[in-house]
Tab-separated table of C-alpha atoms and ligand atoms in Angstrom:
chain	number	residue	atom	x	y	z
A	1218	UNK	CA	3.720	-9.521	7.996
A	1219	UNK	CA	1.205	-11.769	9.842
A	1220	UNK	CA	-1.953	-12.296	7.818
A	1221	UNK	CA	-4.949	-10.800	9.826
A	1222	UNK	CA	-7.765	-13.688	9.548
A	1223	UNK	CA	-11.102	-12.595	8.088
A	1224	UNK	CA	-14.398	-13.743	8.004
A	1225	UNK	CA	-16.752	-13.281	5.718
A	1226	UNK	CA	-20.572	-12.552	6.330
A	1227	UNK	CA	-22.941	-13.678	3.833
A	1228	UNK	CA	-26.907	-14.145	3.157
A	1229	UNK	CA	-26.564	-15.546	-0.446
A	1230	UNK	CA	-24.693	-15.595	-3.894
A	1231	UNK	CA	-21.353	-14.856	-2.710
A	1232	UNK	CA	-20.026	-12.951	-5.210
A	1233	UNK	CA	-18.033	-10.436	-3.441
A	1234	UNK	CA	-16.802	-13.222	-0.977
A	1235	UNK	CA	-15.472	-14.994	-4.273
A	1236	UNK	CA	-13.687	-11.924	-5.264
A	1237	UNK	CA	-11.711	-11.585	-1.642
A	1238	UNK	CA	-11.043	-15.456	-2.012
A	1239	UNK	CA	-9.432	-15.038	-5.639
A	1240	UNK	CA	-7.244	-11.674	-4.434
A	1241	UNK	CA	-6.436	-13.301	-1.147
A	1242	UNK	CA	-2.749	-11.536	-0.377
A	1243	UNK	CA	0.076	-10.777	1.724
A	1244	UNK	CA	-2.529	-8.603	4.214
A	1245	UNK	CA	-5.533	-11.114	5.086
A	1246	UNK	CA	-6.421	-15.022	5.042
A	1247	UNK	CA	-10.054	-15.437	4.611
A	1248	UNK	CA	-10.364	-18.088	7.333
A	1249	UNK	CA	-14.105	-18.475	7.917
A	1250	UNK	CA	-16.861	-17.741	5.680
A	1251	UNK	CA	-20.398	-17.944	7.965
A	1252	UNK	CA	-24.137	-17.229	6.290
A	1253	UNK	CA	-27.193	-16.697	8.186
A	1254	UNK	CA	-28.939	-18.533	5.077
A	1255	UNK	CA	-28.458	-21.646	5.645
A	1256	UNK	CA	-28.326	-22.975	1.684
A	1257	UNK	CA	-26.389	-19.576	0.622
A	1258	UNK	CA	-23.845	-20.246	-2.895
A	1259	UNK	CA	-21.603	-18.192	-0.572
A	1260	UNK	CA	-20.834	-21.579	1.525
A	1261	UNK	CA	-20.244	-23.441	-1.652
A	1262	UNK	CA	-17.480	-20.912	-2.731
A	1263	UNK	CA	-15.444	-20.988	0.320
A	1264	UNK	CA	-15.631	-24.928	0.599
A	1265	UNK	CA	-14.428	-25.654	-2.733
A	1266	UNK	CA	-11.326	-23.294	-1.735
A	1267	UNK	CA	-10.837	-24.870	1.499
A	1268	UNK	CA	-12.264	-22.426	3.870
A	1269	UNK	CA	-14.265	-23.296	6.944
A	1270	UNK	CA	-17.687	-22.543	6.177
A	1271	UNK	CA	-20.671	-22.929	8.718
A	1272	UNK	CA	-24.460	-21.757	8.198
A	1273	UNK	CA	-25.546	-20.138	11.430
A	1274	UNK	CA	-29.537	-20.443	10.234
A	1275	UNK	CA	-31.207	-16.755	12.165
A	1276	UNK	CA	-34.252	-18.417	12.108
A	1277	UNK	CA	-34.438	-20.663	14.836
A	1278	UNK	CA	-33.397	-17.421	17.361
A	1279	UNK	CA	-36.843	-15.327	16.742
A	1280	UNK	CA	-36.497	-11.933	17.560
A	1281	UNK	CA	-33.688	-12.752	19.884
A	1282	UNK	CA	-31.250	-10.385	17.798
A	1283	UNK	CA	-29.027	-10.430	20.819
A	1284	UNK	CA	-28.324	-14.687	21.240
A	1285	UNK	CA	-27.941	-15.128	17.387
A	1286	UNK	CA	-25.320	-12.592	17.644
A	1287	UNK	CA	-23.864	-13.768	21.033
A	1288	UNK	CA	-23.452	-16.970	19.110
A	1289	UNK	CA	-21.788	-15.555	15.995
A	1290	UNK	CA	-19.209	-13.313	18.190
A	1291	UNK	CA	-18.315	-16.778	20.268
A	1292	UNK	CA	-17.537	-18.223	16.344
A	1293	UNK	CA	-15.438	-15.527	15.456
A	1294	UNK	CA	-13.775	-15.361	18.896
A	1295	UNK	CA	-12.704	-19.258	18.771
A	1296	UNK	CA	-11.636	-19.208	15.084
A	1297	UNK	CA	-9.434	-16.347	16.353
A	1298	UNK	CA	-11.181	-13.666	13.679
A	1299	UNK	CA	-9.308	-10.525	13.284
A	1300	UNK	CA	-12.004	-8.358	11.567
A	1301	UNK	CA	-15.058	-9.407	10.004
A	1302	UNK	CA	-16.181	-8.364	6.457
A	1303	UNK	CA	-20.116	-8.251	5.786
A	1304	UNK	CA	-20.295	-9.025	2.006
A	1305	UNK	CA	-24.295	-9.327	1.308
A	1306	UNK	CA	-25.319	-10.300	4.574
A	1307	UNK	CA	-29.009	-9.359	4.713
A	1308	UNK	CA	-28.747	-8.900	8.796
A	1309	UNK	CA	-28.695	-5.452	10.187
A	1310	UNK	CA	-26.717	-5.474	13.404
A	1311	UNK	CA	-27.571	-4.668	16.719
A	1312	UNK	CA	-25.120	-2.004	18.525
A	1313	UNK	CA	-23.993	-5.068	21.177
A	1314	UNK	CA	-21.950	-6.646	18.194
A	1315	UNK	CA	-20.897	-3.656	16.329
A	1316	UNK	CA	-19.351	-2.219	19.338
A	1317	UNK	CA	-17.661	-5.428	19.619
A	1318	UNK	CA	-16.103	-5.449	16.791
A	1319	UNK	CA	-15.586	-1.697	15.882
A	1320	UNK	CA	-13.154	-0.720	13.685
A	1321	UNK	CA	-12.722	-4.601	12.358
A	1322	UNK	CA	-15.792	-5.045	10.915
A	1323	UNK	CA	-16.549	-3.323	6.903
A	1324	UNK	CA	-19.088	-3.693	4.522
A	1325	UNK	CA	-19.221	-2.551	0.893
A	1326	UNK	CA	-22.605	-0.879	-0.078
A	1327	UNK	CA	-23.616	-0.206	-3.541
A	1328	UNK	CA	-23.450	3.695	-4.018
A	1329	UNK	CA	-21.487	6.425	-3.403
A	1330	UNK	CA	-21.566	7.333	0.154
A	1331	UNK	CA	-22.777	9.218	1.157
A	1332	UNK	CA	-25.170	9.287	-1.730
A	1333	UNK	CA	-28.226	6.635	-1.256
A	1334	UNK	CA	-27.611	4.383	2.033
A	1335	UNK	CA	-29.929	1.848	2.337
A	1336	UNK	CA	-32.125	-0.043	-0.189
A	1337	UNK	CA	-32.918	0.305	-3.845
A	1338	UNK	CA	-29.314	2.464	-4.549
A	1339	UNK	CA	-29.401	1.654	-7.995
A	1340	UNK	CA	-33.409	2.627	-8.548
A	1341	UNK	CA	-32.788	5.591	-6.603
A	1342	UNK	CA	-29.427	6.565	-8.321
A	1343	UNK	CA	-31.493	6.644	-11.638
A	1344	UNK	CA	-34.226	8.660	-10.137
A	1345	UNK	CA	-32.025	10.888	-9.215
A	1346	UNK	CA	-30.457	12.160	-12.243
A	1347	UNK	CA	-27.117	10.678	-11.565
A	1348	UNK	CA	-24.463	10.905	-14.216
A	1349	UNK	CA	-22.494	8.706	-12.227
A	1350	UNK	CA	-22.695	5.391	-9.536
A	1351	UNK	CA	-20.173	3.948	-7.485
A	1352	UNK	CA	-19.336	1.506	-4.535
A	1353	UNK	CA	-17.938	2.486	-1.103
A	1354	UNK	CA	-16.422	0.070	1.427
A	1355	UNK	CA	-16.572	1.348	5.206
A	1356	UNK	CA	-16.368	0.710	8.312
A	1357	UNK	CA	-19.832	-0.160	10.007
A	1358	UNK	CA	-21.135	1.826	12.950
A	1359	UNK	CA	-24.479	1.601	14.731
A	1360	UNK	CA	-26.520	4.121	11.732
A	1361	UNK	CA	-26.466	2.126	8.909
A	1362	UNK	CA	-24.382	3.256	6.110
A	1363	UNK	CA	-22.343	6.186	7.980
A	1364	UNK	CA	-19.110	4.504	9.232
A	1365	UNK	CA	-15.692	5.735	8.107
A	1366	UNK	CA	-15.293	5.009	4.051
A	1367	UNK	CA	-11.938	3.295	3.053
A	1368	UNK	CA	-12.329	3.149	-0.110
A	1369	UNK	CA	-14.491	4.006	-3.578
A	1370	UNK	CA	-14.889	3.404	-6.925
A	1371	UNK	CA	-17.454	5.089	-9.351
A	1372	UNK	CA	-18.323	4.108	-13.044
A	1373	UNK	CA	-20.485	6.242	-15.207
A	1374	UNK	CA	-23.596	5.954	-15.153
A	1375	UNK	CA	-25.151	5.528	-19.150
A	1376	UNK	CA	-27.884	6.084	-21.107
A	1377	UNK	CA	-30.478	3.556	-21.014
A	1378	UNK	CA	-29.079	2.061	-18.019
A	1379	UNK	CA	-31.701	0.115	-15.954
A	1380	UNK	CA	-31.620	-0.963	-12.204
A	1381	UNK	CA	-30.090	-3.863	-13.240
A	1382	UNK	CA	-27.625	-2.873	-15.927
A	1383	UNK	CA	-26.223	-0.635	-13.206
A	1384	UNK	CA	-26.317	-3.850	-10.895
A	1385	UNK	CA	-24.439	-5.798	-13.073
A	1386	UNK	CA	-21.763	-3.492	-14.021
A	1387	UNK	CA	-21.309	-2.091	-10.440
A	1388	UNK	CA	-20.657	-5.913	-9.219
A	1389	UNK	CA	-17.367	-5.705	-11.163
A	1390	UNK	CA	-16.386	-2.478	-9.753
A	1391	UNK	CA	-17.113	-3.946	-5.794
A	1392	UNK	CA	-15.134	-6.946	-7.166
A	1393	UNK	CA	-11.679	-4.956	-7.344
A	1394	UNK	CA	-12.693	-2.685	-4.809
A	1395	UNK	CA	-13.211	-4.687	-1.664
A	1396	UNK	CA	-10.020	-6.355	-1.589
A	1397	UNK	CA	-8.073	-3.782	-2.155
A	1398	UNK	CA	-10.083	-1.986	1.177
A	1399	UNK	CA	-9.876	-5.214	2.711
A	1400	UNK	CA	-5.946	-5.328	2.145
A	1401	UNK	CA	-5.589	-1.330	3.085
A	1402	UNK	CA	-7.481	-2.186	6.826
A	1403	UNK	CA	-5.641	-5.875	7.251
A	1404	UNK	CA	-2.501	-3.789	7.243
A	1405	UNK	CA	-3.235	-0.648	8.964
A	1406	UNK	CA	-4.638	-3.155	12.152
A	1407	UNK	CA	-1.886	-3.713	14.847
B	2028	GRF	C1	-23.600	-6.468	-3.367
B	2028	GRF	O1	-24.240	-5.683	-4.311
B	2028	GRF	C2	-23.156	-5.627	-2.199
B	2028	GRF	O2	-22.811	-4.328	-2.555
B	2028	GRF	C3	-24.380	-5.611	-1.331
B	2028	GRF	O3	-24.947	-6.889	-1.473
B	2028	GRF	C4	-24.572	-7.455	-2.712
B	2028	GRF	C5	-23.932	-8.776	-2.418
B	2028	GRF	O4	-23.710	-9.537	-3.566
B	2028	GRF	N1	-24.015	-5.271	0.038
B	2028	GRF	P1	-22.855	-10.882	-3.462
B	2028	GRF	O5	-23.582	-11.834	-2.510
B	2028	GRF	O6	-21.491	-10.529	-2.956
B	2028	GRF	O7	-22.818	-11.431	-4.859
């Protein structure tokens, strides 16, 4: 099997980026990693393993949405991207790209889908009365948070947890999950 090439999407640490670097498989080759955050620890990762890494800085584009991602889809199109993983990239994007790029392009979100899209999961989790949180990895469409889930994985949720005990222990969980949803698309593509 032909390795579908991937890039990666990031705004900062990297973390989940790191985790589809160190399971890279049979199914994909991360072969670009690109952050719209110019000094993002995501670019670090990816050169230190060898992978093409290039900060695409939003800034200097405005509010043109539209020519910052006309750019980004030209990137992808010359590095001969296959699908395109968002992993912590703070950009929500406009329906131009992710019609583009539909049914290649996934993002992992911190809750269960379709339990708490958007901001604050873990906060609002808690609030909630959850007894358990989880991680879903799908595929993006134009409303945020609603494409087609490939894959889960829940933890419990336990007493005394804080925002940011459930943040920590939920990065582990994304950690095995996206590359195993990663690997389950790279090999369902044609
Ligand atoms: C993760 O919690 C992910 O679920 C969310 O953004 C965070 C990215 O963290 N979409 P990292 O940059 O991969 O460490």
């Amino acid at each position: 099997m032909t390795k579908k090439r991937v890039a990666v999407l990031i705004s900062g640490r990297g973390s989940n980026l790191q985790a589809l670097l160190d399971a890279e498989q049979d199914a994909y080759e991360i072969a670009l990693v690109v952050s719209n955050v110019p000094d993002a620890a995501g670019l670090d990762r990816a050169r230190e393993r060898g992978v093409e890494a290039i900060a695409l800085d939003h800034k200097p584009y405005g509010k043109d949405r539209a020519a910052f991602e006309r750019d980004l889809d030209a990137l992808l199109i010359e590095r001969r991207i296959e699908i395109v993983a968002l992993a912590g990239f703070m950009r929500v994007l406009t329906p131009y790209f992710v019609r583009a790029w539909a049914g290649r392009l996934i993002n992992i979100h911190p809750s269960l889908l379709p339990k708490f899209p958007g901001t604050k999961t873990h906060e609002r989790a808690l609030a909630a009365g959850e007894t358990e949180h989880g991680a879903t990895v799908h595929l993006v469409v134009e409303e945020v948070d609603a494409g087609e889930i490939i894959g889960q994985a829940s933890m419990p949720i336990l007493p005394g947890d804080t925002p940011e005990t459930l943040a920590e222990r939920l990065l582990a969980v994304e950690h095995a999950l996206y590359p195993r949803c990663l690997a389950k698309l790279a090999a369902h593509l044609a």
